[in-house]
mmCIF file of C-alpha atoms and ligand atoms in Angstrom:
data_model
loop_
_atom_site.group_PDB
_atom_site.id
_atom_site.type_symbol
_atom_site.label_atom_id
_atom_site.label_comp_id
_atom_site.label_asym_id
_atom_site.label_seq_id
_atom_site.Cartn_x
_atom_site.Cartn_y
_atom_site.Cartn_z
ATOM 1 C CA MET U 1 -5.782 8.789 16.371
ATOM 2 C CA ALA U 2 -5.449 5.093 17.132
ATOM 3 C CA THR U 3 -4.571 3.887 20.610
ATOM 4 C CA VAL U 4 -3.087 0.470 21.212
ATOM 5 C CA ALA U 5 -5.883 -2.094 21.087
ATOM 6 C CA GLY U 6 -6.696 -3.626 24.439
ATOM 7 C CA SER U 7 -4.580 -1.206 26.500
ATOM 8 C CA SER U 8 -6.487 0.181 29.432
ATOM 9 C CA SER U 9 -3.917 2.374 31.137
ATOM 10 C CA LYS U 10 -1.410 4.636 29.450
ATOM 11 C CA LYS U 11 1.793 2.895 28.395
ATOM 12 C CA THR U 12 5.172 4.557 28.853
ATOM 13 C CA ILE U 13 7.653 4.296 26.012
ATOM 14 C CA LEU U 14 11.354 5.161 26.018
ATOM 15 C CA VAL U 15 12.367 6.580 22.628
ATOM 16 C CA THR U 16 16.125 6.644 22.038
ATOM 17 C CA GLY U 17 17.134 9.152 19.371
ATOM 18 C CA GLY U 18 13.735 10.786 19.776
ATOM 19 C CA ALA U 19 15.005 14.249 18.771
ATOM 20 C CA GLY U 20 16.019 13.042 15.304
ATOM 21 C CA PHE U 21 14.158 12.976 12.011
ATOM 22 C CA ILE U 22 12.174 9.745 12.368
ATOM 23 C CA GLY U 23 12.161 10.045 16.167
ATOM 24 C CA THR U 24 10.353 13.397 16.329
ATOM 25 C CA HIS U 25 7.645 12.314 13.895
ATOM 26 C CA THR U 26 7.112 9.078 15.821
ATOM 27 C CA VAL U 27 6.961 10.898 19.165
ATOM 28 C CA VAL U 28 4.190 13.160 17.796
ATOM 29 C CA GLN U 29 2.173 10.084 16.822
ATOM 30 C CA LEU U 30 2.873 8.375 20.158
ATOM 31 C CA LEU U 31 1.658 11.382 22.131
ATOM 32 C CA ASN U 32 -1.397 11.717 19.889
ATOM 33 C CA GLY U 33 -1.977 7.994 20.455
ATOM 34 C CA ASP U 34 -2.090 8.632 24.217
ATOM 35 C CA PHE U 35 1.258 7.153 25.192
ATOM 36 C CA ARG U 36 3.607 8.674 27.734
ATOM 37 C CA VAL U 37 7.043 9.231 26.187
ATOM 38 C CA SER U 38 10.586 9.732 27.486
ATOM 39 C CA ILE U 39 13.215 10.720 24.948
ATOM 40 C CA ILE U 40 16.927 10.099 25.392
ATOM 41 C CA ASP U 41 19.131 11.700 22.728
ATOM 42 C CA ASN U 42 22.785 12.781 22.683
ATOM 43 C CA LEU U 43 22.073 15.520 20.079
ATOM 44 C CA ASP U 44 24.818 14.221 17.793
ATOM 45 C CA ASN U 45 22.674 14.964 14.718
ATOM 46 C CA SER U 46 19.690 16.762 16.265
ATOM 47 C CA VAL U 47 18.776 19.861 18.279
ATOM 48 C CA PRO U 48 16.557 20.550 21.331
ATOM 49 C CA GLU U 49 14.433 22.915 19.207
ATOM 50 C CA ALA U 50 13.060 19.828 17.397
ATOM 51 C CA VAL U 51 11.607 18.564 20.688
ATOM 52 C CA GLU U 52 10.178 22.031 21.411
ATOM 53 C CA ARG U 53 8.371 21.870 18.065
ATOM 54 C CA VAL U 54 6.989 18.422 18.940
ATOM 55 C CA ARG U 55 5.546 19.944 22.136
ATOM 56 C CA GLU U 56 4.029 22.798 20.167
ATOM 57 C CA LEU U 57 2.452 20.375 17.641
ATOM 58 C CA VAL U 58 0.729 18.191 20.232
ATOM 59 C CA GLY U 59 -0.312 21.073 22.499
ATOM 60 C CA PRO U 60 0.207 21.688 26.228
ATOM 61 C CA GLN U 61 -1.995 18.870 27.498
ATOM 62 C CA LEU U 62 -0.307 15.994 25.637
ATOM 63 C CA SER U 63 3.067 17.683 25.986
ATOM 64 C CA ALA U 64 2.803 17.020 29.721
ATOM 65 C CA ASN U 65 3.244 13.321 28.832
ATOM 66 C CA LEU U 66 6.681 13.949 27.299
ATOM 67 C CA ASP U 67 10.040 14.274 28.990
ATOM 68 C CA PHE U 68 13.369 14.832 27.323
ATOM 69 C CA HIS U 69 16.801 13.743 28.587
ATOM 70 C CA ILE U 70 20.098 14.560 26.973
ATOM 71 C CA GLY U 71 22.121 11.395 27.344
ATOM 72 C CA ASP U 72 24.277 8.872 25.558
ATOM 73 C CA LEU U 73 23.628 5.137 25.355
ATOM 74 C CA ARG U 74 27.372 4.497 25.505
ATOM 75 C CA ASN U 75 27.240 5.786 29.066
ATOM 76 C CA LYS U 76 25.331 3.115 30.960
ATOM 77 C CA GLN U 77 24.767 5.476 33.870
ATOM 78 C CA ASP U 78 22.586 7.694 31.656
ATOM 79 C CA LEU U 79 20.324 4.694 31.072
ATOM 80 C CA GLU U 80 20.404 3.650 34.743
ATOM 81 C CA ASN U 81 19.245 7.134 35.709
ATOM 82 C CA LEU U 82 16.201 6.800 33.448
ATOM 83 C CA PHE U 83 15.232 3.215 34.186
ATOM 84 C CA SER U 84 15.613 3.610 37.945
ATOM 85 C CA GLN U 85 13.100 6.467 37.875
ATOM 86 C CA THR U 86 10.505 5.283 35.345
ATOM 87 C CA LYS U 87 8.952 1.906 34.585
ATOM 88 C CA PHE U 88 8.998 1.634 30.802
ATOM 89 C CA ASP U 89 6.584 -0.693 29.030
ATOM 90 C CA ALA U 90 8.693 -0.778 25.837
ATOM 91 C CA VAL U 91 11.603 0.909 24.071
ATOM 92 C CA ILE U 92 11.693 2.271 20.521
ATOM 93 C CA HIS U 93 15.379 2.395 19.663
ATOM 94 C CA PHE U 94 16.254 4.916 16.933
ATOM 95 C CA ALA U 95 19.549 6.244 18.299
ATOM 96 C CA GLY U 96 22.468 5.519 16.003
ATOM 97 C CA LEU U 97 24.700 6.787 13.233
ATOM 98 C CA LYS U 98 23.717 6.246 9.597
ATOM 99 C CA ALA U 99 26.169 7.826 7.152
ATOM 100 C CA VAL U 100 27.613 5.104 4.941
ATOM 101 C CA GLY U 101 30.715 7.029 3.804
ATOM 102 C CA GLU U 102 31.618 8.096 7.342
ATOM 103 C CA SER U 103 31.268 4.490 8.508
ATOM 104 C CA VAL U 104 33.823 3.366 5.914
ATOM 105 C CA ALA U 105 36.273 6.064 7.027
ATOM 106 C CA ASN U 106 35.672 5.571 10.748
ATOM 107 C CA PRO U 107 34.219 2.140 11.504
ATOM 108 C CA ARG U 108 35.128 2.259 15.215
ATOM 109 C CA ARG U 109 32.856 5.270 15.676
ATOM 110 C CA TYR U 110 30.007 3.201 14.187
ATOM 111 C CA PHE U 111 30.744 0.118 16.269
ATOM 112 C CA ASP U 112 30.988 2.235 19.408
ATOM 113 C CA ASN U 113 27.763 4.201 18.877
ATOM 114 C CA ASN U 114 25.564 1.594 17.257
ATOM 115 C CA LEU U 115 26.815 -1.649 18.822
ATOM 116 C CA VAL U 116 28.044 -0.600 22.278
ATOM 117 C CA GLY U 117 25.094 1.774 22.723
ATOM 118 C CA THR U 118 22.568 -0.945 21.882
ATOM 119 C CA ILE U 119 24.253 -3.631 24.001
ATOM 120 C CA ASN U 120 24.149 -1.265 26.995
ATOM 121 C CA LEU U 121 20.486 -0.639 26.304
ATOM 122 C CA TYR U 122 19.682 -4.377 26.328
ATOM 123 C CA GLU U 123 21.616 -4.815 29.593
ATOM 124 C CA VAL U 124 19.734 -2.070 31.388
ATOM 125 C CA MET U 125 16.375 -3.131 29.916
ATOM 126 C CA ALA U 126 16.967 -6.688 31.180
ATOM 127 C CA LYS U 127 18.000 -5.433 34.627
ATOM 128 C CA TYR U 128 14.757 -3.464 34.944
ATOM 129 C CA ASP U 129 12.655 -6.203 33.342
ATOM 130 C CA CYS U 130 11.602 -4.170 30.307
ATOM 131 C CA LYS U 131 11.738 -6.751 27.522
ATOM 132 C CA LYS U 132 9.822 -5.227 24.638
ATOM 133 C CA MET U 133 11.780 -3.507 21.893
ATOM 134 C CA VAL U 134 11.165 -1.932 18.483
ATOM 135 C CA PHE U 135 14.496 -1.600 16.686
ATOM 136 C CA SER U 136 15.307 0.672 13.712
ATOM 137 C CA SER U 137 16.823 -1.587 11.121
ATOM 138 C CA SER U 138 17.238 -0.725 7.477
ATOM 139 C CA ALA U 139 16.743 -2.072 3.980
ATOM 140 C CA THR U 140 20.539 -1.861 3.889
ATOM 141 C CA VAL U 141 20.529 -5.412 5.375
ATOM 142 C CA TYR U 142 19.382 -6.726 1.968
ATOM 143 C CA GLY U 143 22.698 -5.563 0.446
ATOM 144 C CA GLN U 144 22.398 -5.680 -3.347
ATOM 145 C CA PRO U 145 19.211 -7.752 -3.573
ATOM 146 C CA GLU U 146 19.212 -10.363 -6.337
ATOM 147 C CA LYS U 147 15.441 -10.269 -6.536
ATOM 148 C CA ILE U 148 12.830 -7.589 -5.894
ATOM 149 C CA PRO U 149 10.637 -6.922 -4.065
ATOM 150 C CA CYS U 150 12.696 -7.588 -0.925
ATOM 151 C CA VAL U 151 11.017 -10.170 1.295
ATOM 152 C CA GLU U 152 11.832 -10.413 5.001
ATOM 153 C CA ASP U 153 13.214 -13.944 4.760
ATOM 154 C CA PHE U 154 15.812 -13.079 2.089
ATOM 155 C CA GLN U 155 19.416 -13.797 2.919
ATOM 156 C CA LEU U 156 20.995 -10.734 4.546
ATOM 157 C CA MET U 157 24.254 -9.030 3.634
ATOM 158 C CA ALA U 158 26.225 -5.969 4.732
ATOM 159 C CA MET U 159 27.905 -3.726 2.161
ATOM 160 C CA ASN U 160 29.759 -1.385 4.563
ATOM 161 C CA PRO U 161 30.421 -0.900 8.308
ATOM 162 C CA TYR U 162 27.168 1.022 8.841
ATOM 163 C CA GLY U 163 25.207 -1.811 7.219
ATOM 164 C CA ARG U 164 27.204 -4.297 9.267
ATOM 165 C CA THR U 165 26.087 -2.623 12.515
ATOM 166 C CA LYS U 166 22.436 -3.016 11.458
ATOM 167 C CA LEU U 167 23.025 -6.642 10.458
ATOM 168 C CA PHE U 168 24.899 -7.450 13.702
ATOM 169 C CA LEU U 169 22.199 -5.753 15.763
ATOM 170 C CA GLU U 170 19.522 -7.831 14.068
ATOM 171 C CA GLU U 171 21.528 -10.980 14.877
ATOM 172 C CA ILE U 172 22.102 -9.822 18.464
ATOM 173 C CA ALA U 173 18.353 -9.288 18.865
ATOM 174 C CA ARG U 174 17.622 -12.782 17.551
ATOM 175 C CA ASP U 175 20.214 -14.339 19.894
ATOM 176 C CA ILE U 176 18.891 -12.516 22.965
ATOM 177 C CA GLN U 177 15.319 -13.486 22.213
ATOM 178 C CA ARG U 178 16.279 -17.113 21.548
ATOM 179 C CA ALA U 179 18.071 -17.356 24.888
ATOM 180 C CA GLU U 180 15.417 -15.451 26.848
ATOM 181 C CA PRO U 181 12.055 -16.170 25.215
ATOM 182 C CA GLU U 182 10.192 -13.590 27.305
ATOM 183 C CA TRP U 183 11.661 -10.849 25.098
ATOM 184 C CA LYS U 184 9.500 -9.488 22.285
ATOM 185 C CA ILE U 185 11.534 -7.699 19.632
ATOM 186 C CA ILE U 186 10.361 -6.152 16.357
ATOM 187 C CA LEU U 187 12.976 -5.203 13.773
ATOM 188 C CA LEU U 188 11.663 -2.569 11.383
ATOM 189 C CA ARG U 189 13.541 -2.388 8.099
ATOM 190 C CA TYR U 190 13.051 1.117 6.783
ATOM 191 C CA PHE U 191 13.301 1.737 3.076
ATOM 192 C CA ASN U 192 13.922 5.427 2.169
ATOM 193 C CA PRO U 193 12.212 7.754 4.677
ATOM 194 C CA VAL U 194 11.403 11.216 3.273
ATOM 195 C CA GLY U 195 8.794 13.969 3.612
ATOM 196 C CA ALA U 196 7.892 15.797 6.802
ATOM 197 C CA HIS U 197 4.994 16.411 9.177
ATOM 198 C CA GLU U 198 2.169 18.078 7.229
ATOM 199 C CA SER U 199 2.428 21.199 9.431
ATOM 200 C CA GLY U 200 5.916 21.915 8.058
ATOM 201 C CA ARG U 201 7.131 22.480 11.652
ATOM 202 C CA ILE U 202 9.340 19.371 11.932
ATOM 203 C CA GLY U 203 11.426 17.645 9.275
ATOM 204 C CA GLU U 204 14.871 16.326 8.407
ATOM 205 C CA ASP U 205 17.762 18.648 9.249
ATOM 206 C CA PRO U 206 21.068 16.864 8.676
ATOM 207 C CA LYS U 207 24.293 18.464 9.877
ATOM 208 C CA GLY U 208 26.721 19.239 7.050
ATOM 209 C CA ILE U 209 26.262 18.322 3.383
ATOM 210 C CA PRO U 210 23.458 15.750 3.096
ATOM 211 C CA ASN U 211 24.347 12.211 2.000
ATOM 212 C CA ASN U 212 20.827 11.196 1.071
ATOM 213 C CA LEU U 213 18.887 12.193 -2.017
ATOM 214 C CA MET U 214 15.885 14.087 -0.661
ATOM 215 C CA PRO U 215 17.635 16.358 1.864
ATOM 216 C CA TYR U 216 20.084 17.172 -0.922
ATOM 217 C CA ILE U 217 17.295 18.052 -3.386
ATOM 218 C CA GLN U 218 15.654 20.164 -0.688
ATOM 219 C CA GLN U 219 18.827 22.171 -0.146
ATOM 220 C CA VAL U 220 19.176 22.774 -3.881
ATOM 221 C CA ALA U 221 15.548 23.975 -3.997
ATOM 222 C CA VAL U 222 16.121 26.576 -1.252
ATOM 223 C CA GLY U 223 19.404 27.747 -2.787
ATOM 224 C CA ARG U 224 21.816 26.297 -0.227
ATOM 225 C CA LEU U 225 23.430 24.018 -2.821
ATOM 226 C CA PRO U 226 23.849 24.817 -6.531
ATOM 227 C CA GLU U 227 22.891 21.519 -8.198
ATOM 228 C CA LEU U 228 22.151 17.869 -7.602
ATOM 229 C CA ASN U 229 24.655 15.217 -8.624
ATOM 230 C CA VAL U 230 22.662 12.294 -10.020
ATOM 231 C CA TYR U 231 24.741 9.218 -9.346
ATOM 232 C CA GLY U 232 24.363 7.005 -12.388
ATOM 233 C CA ASN U 233 22.346 7.392 -15.600
ATOM 234 C CA ASP U 234 23.264 4.035 -17.123
ATOM 235 C CA TYR U 235 21.383 1.686 -14.815
ATOM 236 C CA PRO U 236 19.146 -0.864 -16.549
ATOM 237 C CA THR U 237 16.015 1.113 -15.587
ATOM 238 C CA PRO U 238 13.568 3.044 -17.821
ATOM 239 C CA ASP U 239 15.344 6.415 -17.351
ATOM 240 C CA GLY U 240 18.806 5.079 -16.421
ATOM 241 C CA SER U 241 18.716 6.298 -12.803
ATOM 242 C CA ALA U 242 18.482 4.017 -9.750
ATOM 243 C CA ILE U 243 15.175 3.014 -8.191
ATOM 244 C CA ARG U 244 14.266 3.130 -4.472
ATOM 245 C CA ASP U 245 11.187 2.758 -2.284
ATOM 246 C CA TYR U 246 10.571 6.204 -0.740
ATOM 247 C CA ILE U 247 8.239 6.256 2.245
ATOM 248 C CA HIS U 248 6.574 9.244 3.929
ATOM 249 C CA VAL U 249 7.977 9.699 7.433
ATOM 250 C CA MET U 250 4.425 9.960 8.865
ATOM 251 C CA ASP U 251 3.611 6.535 7.420
ATOM 252 C CA LEU U 252 6.829 5.277 8.961
ATOM 253 C CA ALA U 253 5.874 6.813 12.326
ATOM 254 C CA ASP U 254 2.505 5.050 12.189
ATOM 255 C CA GLY U 255 4.352 1.799 11.435
ATOM 256 C CA HIS U 256 5.968 2.122 14.889
ATOM 257 C CA ILE U 257 2.580 2.553 16.569
ATOM 258 C CA ALA U 258 1.399 -0.579 14.761
ATOM 259 C CA ALA U 259 4.537 -2.436 15.908
ATOM 260 C CA LEU U 260 3.864 -1.432 19.529
ATOM 261 C CA GLY U 261 0.322 -2.736 19.135
ATOM 262 C CA ARG U 262 1.808 -6.090 18.182
ATOM 263 C CA LEU U 263 4.311 -6.036 21.079
ATOM 264 C CA PHE U 264 1.461 -5.520 23.536
ATOM 265 C CA THR U 265 -0.654 -8.414 22.261
ATOM 266 C CA PRO U 266 -0.494 -11.482 24.488
ATOM 267 C CA SER U 267 0.768 -13.725 21.662
ATOM 268 C CA ASP U 268 4.314 -15.001 21.510
ATOM 269 C CA ILE U 269 5.838 -12.904 18.754
ATOM 270 C CA GLY U 270 9.510 -13.732 19.391
ATOM 271 C CA CYS U 271 11.923 -11.620 17.362
ATOM 272 C CA THR U 272 10.641 -10.752 13.928
ATOM 273 C CA ALA U 273 11.424 -8.334 11.090
ATOM 274 C CA TYR U 274 9.068 -6.203 9.003
ATOM 275 C CA ASN U 275 9.732 -4.083 5.952
ATOM 276 C CA LEU U 276 8.393 -0.539 6.159
ATOM 277 C CA GLY U 277 8.125 0.644 2.585
ATOM 278 C CA THR U 278 5.384 1.384 0.073
ATOM 279 C CA GLY U 279 6.151 -1.503 -2.267
ATOM 280 C CA ARG U 280 6.583 0.987 -5.120
ATOM 281 C CA GLY U 281 9.838 1.953 -6.789
ATOM 282 C CA THR U 282 10.657 5.499 -7.945
ATOM 283 C CA SER U 283 13.767 6.549 -9.869
ATOM 284 C CA VAL U 284 16.069 9.424 -8.895
ATOM 285 C CA LEU U 285 14.946 11.444 -11.926
ATOM 286 C CA GLU U 286 11.274 10.795 -11.132
ATOM 287 C CA MET U 287 11.880 12.063 -7.588
ATOM 288 C CA VAL U 288 13.531 15.211 -8.971
ATOM 289 C CA ALA U 289 10.519 15.798 -11.261
ATOM 290 C CA ALA U 290 8.064 15.232 -8.383
ATOM 291 C CA PHE U 291 9.930 17.716 -6.175
ATOM 292 C CA GLU U 292 10.068 20.298 -8.975
ATOM 293 C CA LYS U 293 6.306 19.979 -9.379
ATOM 294 C CA ALA U 294 5.631 20.283 -5.635
ATOM 295 C CA SER U 295 7.979 23.233 -5.123
ATOM 296 C CA GLY U 296 7.697 25.095 -8.416
ATOM 297 C CA LYS U 297 11.522 25.271 -8.338
ATOM 298 C CA LYS U 298 13.908 24.043 -10.990
ATOM 299 C CA ILE U 299 16.429 21.527 -9.635
ATOM 300 C CA PRO U 300 19.543 21.688 -11.834
ATOM 301 C CA VAL U 301 21.081 18.231 -12.168
ATOM 302 C CA LYS U 302 24.511 16.987 -13.163
ATOM 303 C CA LEU U 303 24.694 13.414 -14.419
ATOM 304 C CA CYS U 304 27.595 11.671 -12.641
ATOM 305 C CA PRO U 305 29.069 8.181 -12.450
ATOM 306 C CA ARG U 306 27.398 5.603 -10.226
ATOM 307 C CA ARG U 307 28.041 5.822 -6.482
ATOM 308 C CA PRO U 308 30.089 2.779 -5.398
ATOM 309 C CA GLY U 309 28.012 0.156 -3.596
ATOM 310 C CA ASP U 310 24.629 1.440 -4.850
ATOM 311 C CA ALA U 311 22.070 -1.140 -5.979
ATOM 312 C CA THR U 312 20.093 -0.683 -9.202
ATOM 313 C CA GLN U 313 16.659 -1.237 -7.827
ATOM 314 C CA VAL U 314 15.395 -1.764 -4.260
ATOM 315 C CA TYR U 315 11.800 -1.901 -3.081
ATOM 316 C CA ALA U 316 9.857 -3.648 -0.376
ATOM 317 C CA SER U 317 7.430 -6.464 -0.217
ATOM 318 C CA THR U 318 4.814 -5.014 2.144
ATOM 319 C CA GLU U 319 2.707 -8.131 2.632
ATOM 320 C CA LYS U 320 4.058 -9.217 6.027
ATOM 321 C CA ALA U 321 3.572 -5.785 7.647
ATOM 322 C CA GLU U 322 0.090 -5.505 6.149
ATOM 323 C CA LYS U 323 -0.931 -8.931 7.377
ATOM 324 C CA GLU U 324 0.678 -9.015 10.817
ATOM 325 C CA LEU U 325 0.874 -5.341 11.824
ATOM 326 C CA GLY U 326 -2.271 -4.227 10.001
ATOM 327 C CA TRP U 327 -0.206 -1.351 8.630
ATOM 328 C CA LYS U 328 0.081 -0.012 5.096
ATOM 329 C CA ALA U 329 1.646 3.217 3.776
ATOM 330 C CA LYS U 330 -0.974 5.796 2.770
ATOM 331 C CA TYR U 331 1.081 8.434 0.987
ATOM 332 C CA GLY U 332 2.639 8.609 -2.463
ATOM 333 C CA VAL U 333 5.597 10.604 -3.757
ATOM 334 C CA ASP U 334 3.484 13.712 -4.478
ATOM 335 C CA GLU U 335 2.489 13.994 -0.815
ATOM 336 C CA MET U 336 6.059 13.234 0.295
ATOM 337 C CA CYS U 337 7.369 16.114 -1.847
ATOM 338 C CA ARG U 338 4.507 18.467 -0.885
ATOM 339 C CA ASP U 339 5.156 18.036 2.845
ATOM 340 C CA GLN U 340 8.923 18.130 2.500
ATOM 341 C CA TRP U 341 8.643 21.375 0.530
ATOM 342 C CA LYS U 342 6.422 22.884 3.211
ATOM 343 C CA TRP U 343 9.104 22.074 5.805
ATOM 344 C CA ALA U 344 11.924 23.308 3.532
ATOM 345 C CA SER U 345 10.272 26.530 2.421
ATOM 346 C CA ASN U 346 9.303 27.471 5.984
ATOM 347 C CA ASN U 347 12.680 26.396 7.435
ATOM 348 C CA PRO U 348 15.283 26.779 4.696
ATOM 349 C CA TRP U 349 18.098 26.497 7.257
ATOM 350 C CA GLY U 350 16.461 23.796 9.302
ATOM 351 C CA TYR U 351 15.813 24.378 12.996
ATOM 352 C CA GLN U 352 18.325 27.167 13.304
ATOM 353 C CA SER U 353 18.291 30.487 11.561
ATOM 354 C CA LYS U 354 21.002 30.735 8.890
ATOM 355 C CA LYS U 355 23.906 28.353 9.741
HETATM 356 C C1 LIG O 1 21.412 5.046 1.865
HETATM 357 C C2 LIG O 1 22.370 4.014 2.364
HETATM 358 C C3 LIG O 1 21.640 3.054 3.260
HETATM 359 C C4 LIG O 1 20.959 3.815 4.392
HETATM 360 C C5 LIG O 1 20.043 4.883 3.825
HETATM 361 C C6 LIG O 1 19.452 5.746 4.919
HETATM 362 C C7 LIG O 1 24.096 3.789 0.640
HETATM 363 C C8 LIG O 1 24.731 2.877 -0.349
HETATM 364 N N1 LIG O 1 23.012 3.331 1.269
HETATM 365 O O1 LIG O 1 20.418 4.385 1.086
HETATM 366 O O2 LIG O 1 22.543 2.117 3.764
HETATM 367 O O3 LIG O 1 20.212 2.922 5.163
HETATM 368 O O4 LIG O 1 20.790 5.721 2.936
HETATM 369 O O5 LIG O 1 20.366 6.632 5.429
HETATM 370 O O6 LIG O 1 24.534 4.890 0.860
HETATM 371 N N2 LIG O 1 21.522 9.914 -5.015
HETATM 372 C C9 LIG O 1 21.917 10.811 -5.993
HETATM 373 N N3 LIG O 1 22.483 11.999 -5.587
HETATM 374 C C10 LIG O 1 22.681 12.316 -4.283
HETATM 375 C C11 LIG O 1 22.274 11.387 -3.294
HETATM 376 C C12 LIG O 1 21.704 10.197 -3.700
HETATM 377 O O7 LIG O 1 21.771 10.561 -7.182
HETATM 378 O O8 LIG O 1 23.207 13.394 -3.975
HETATM 379 C C13 LIG O 1 20.888 8.660 -5.443
HETATM 380 C C14 LIG O 1 21.635 7.435 -4.956
HETATM 381 O O9 LIG O 1 22.645 7.071 -5.853
HETATM 382 C C15 LIG O 1 20.481 6.416 -4.857
HETATM 383 C C16 LIG O 1 19.260 7.269 -4.506
HETATM 384 O O10 LIG O 1 19.603 8.610 -4.874
HETATM 385 O O11 LIG O 1 20.264 5.810 -6.105
HETATM 386 C C17 LIG O 1 18.923 7.234 -3.041
HETATM 387 O O12 LIG O 1 20.103 7.527 -2.302
HETATM 388 P P1 LIG O 1 20.090 7.750 -0.720
HETATM 389 O O13 LIG O 1 19.075 8.752 -0.348
HETATM 390 O O14 LIG O 1 21.496 8.007 -0.290
HETATM 391 O O15 LIG O 1 19.569 6.350 -0.147
HETATM 392 P P2 LIG O 1 20.124 4.859 -0.383
HETATM 393 O O16 LIG O 1 21.368 4.837 -1.154
HETATM 394 O O17 LIG O 1 18.991 4.044 -0.889
#
């Protein structure tokens, strides 16, 4: 497991939203990479059991380097309590809401959680002189891209309030860094994170009916949902379904370790964005076929009209991350489906027994 190049003593990282899907997988890699980690999470879409499983995966020795705080970024005092006790070398900021439909129905909830929470975080980081940040952005900031692959310097656009929070938070990061050049901020634009840790002990466990494709397929495979609605079969693509860049969550986790490596180099990195994707596009129907192969289960599908706001084809240019972070995704869709099936078949109801 790689440690951060040039670091002599252990670094301490605050991980907001560390009990969530991407958070837990990243915390495993951080602990394996010999970092100390504090998690703050308000458990809005996660459970303490996920953190227990992280401890179990890394073993008792590395687990001693992890502490877990239930807290909410909207409550500045929760952050004060953490920063006044621990000197953090950097923050990885995952905490936030991400359901597009809910953000349209309730934009204030999104502005409150994503914007207010992050602004509080910057305030407290500045107060305690912790000025290194890795921020979870999203390919959603490319809107409906006119060209593919998506390159980091494309013009950005928000399609809904959720996307607007990511876009605003990118702009806020750029403004802060411009005004106070000592900040180092990396914006990671995730494409479509899927899969699970290869142990099958941690994985994605959304509350309620999943919005995203792969958790939905998974719940059909284990019998929790009867069939998959495929949104759109008339796109100008080879099989008529929409194309996305799916990325294994363990590759994504390693992308954060690579980003930290860059934050801790002496060079002036400013505020800069990187795509985390594979650079390969896969259609909805190809994903269904790959999951059927990995699971041996038939996924019944119903062809439905397009989902409003969906783009035809989105995938990443991976050049900048390869060149500047020295990071490249290792896994393909077969491994993503294999590991997600291991998680699903061992935990058909997620972290809890039957819900
Ligand atoms: C969505 C969000 C994006 C967010 C990302 C991560 C939209 C428009 N975009 O991306 O802003 O950053 O999730 O949370 O919602 N599909 C089906 N049936 C389903 C679910 C999805 O056919 O039940 C299709 C979609 O139409 C799409 C593809 O599968 O073509 C992937 O969908 P999804 O997993 O929701 O991701 P995105 O839409 O790419």
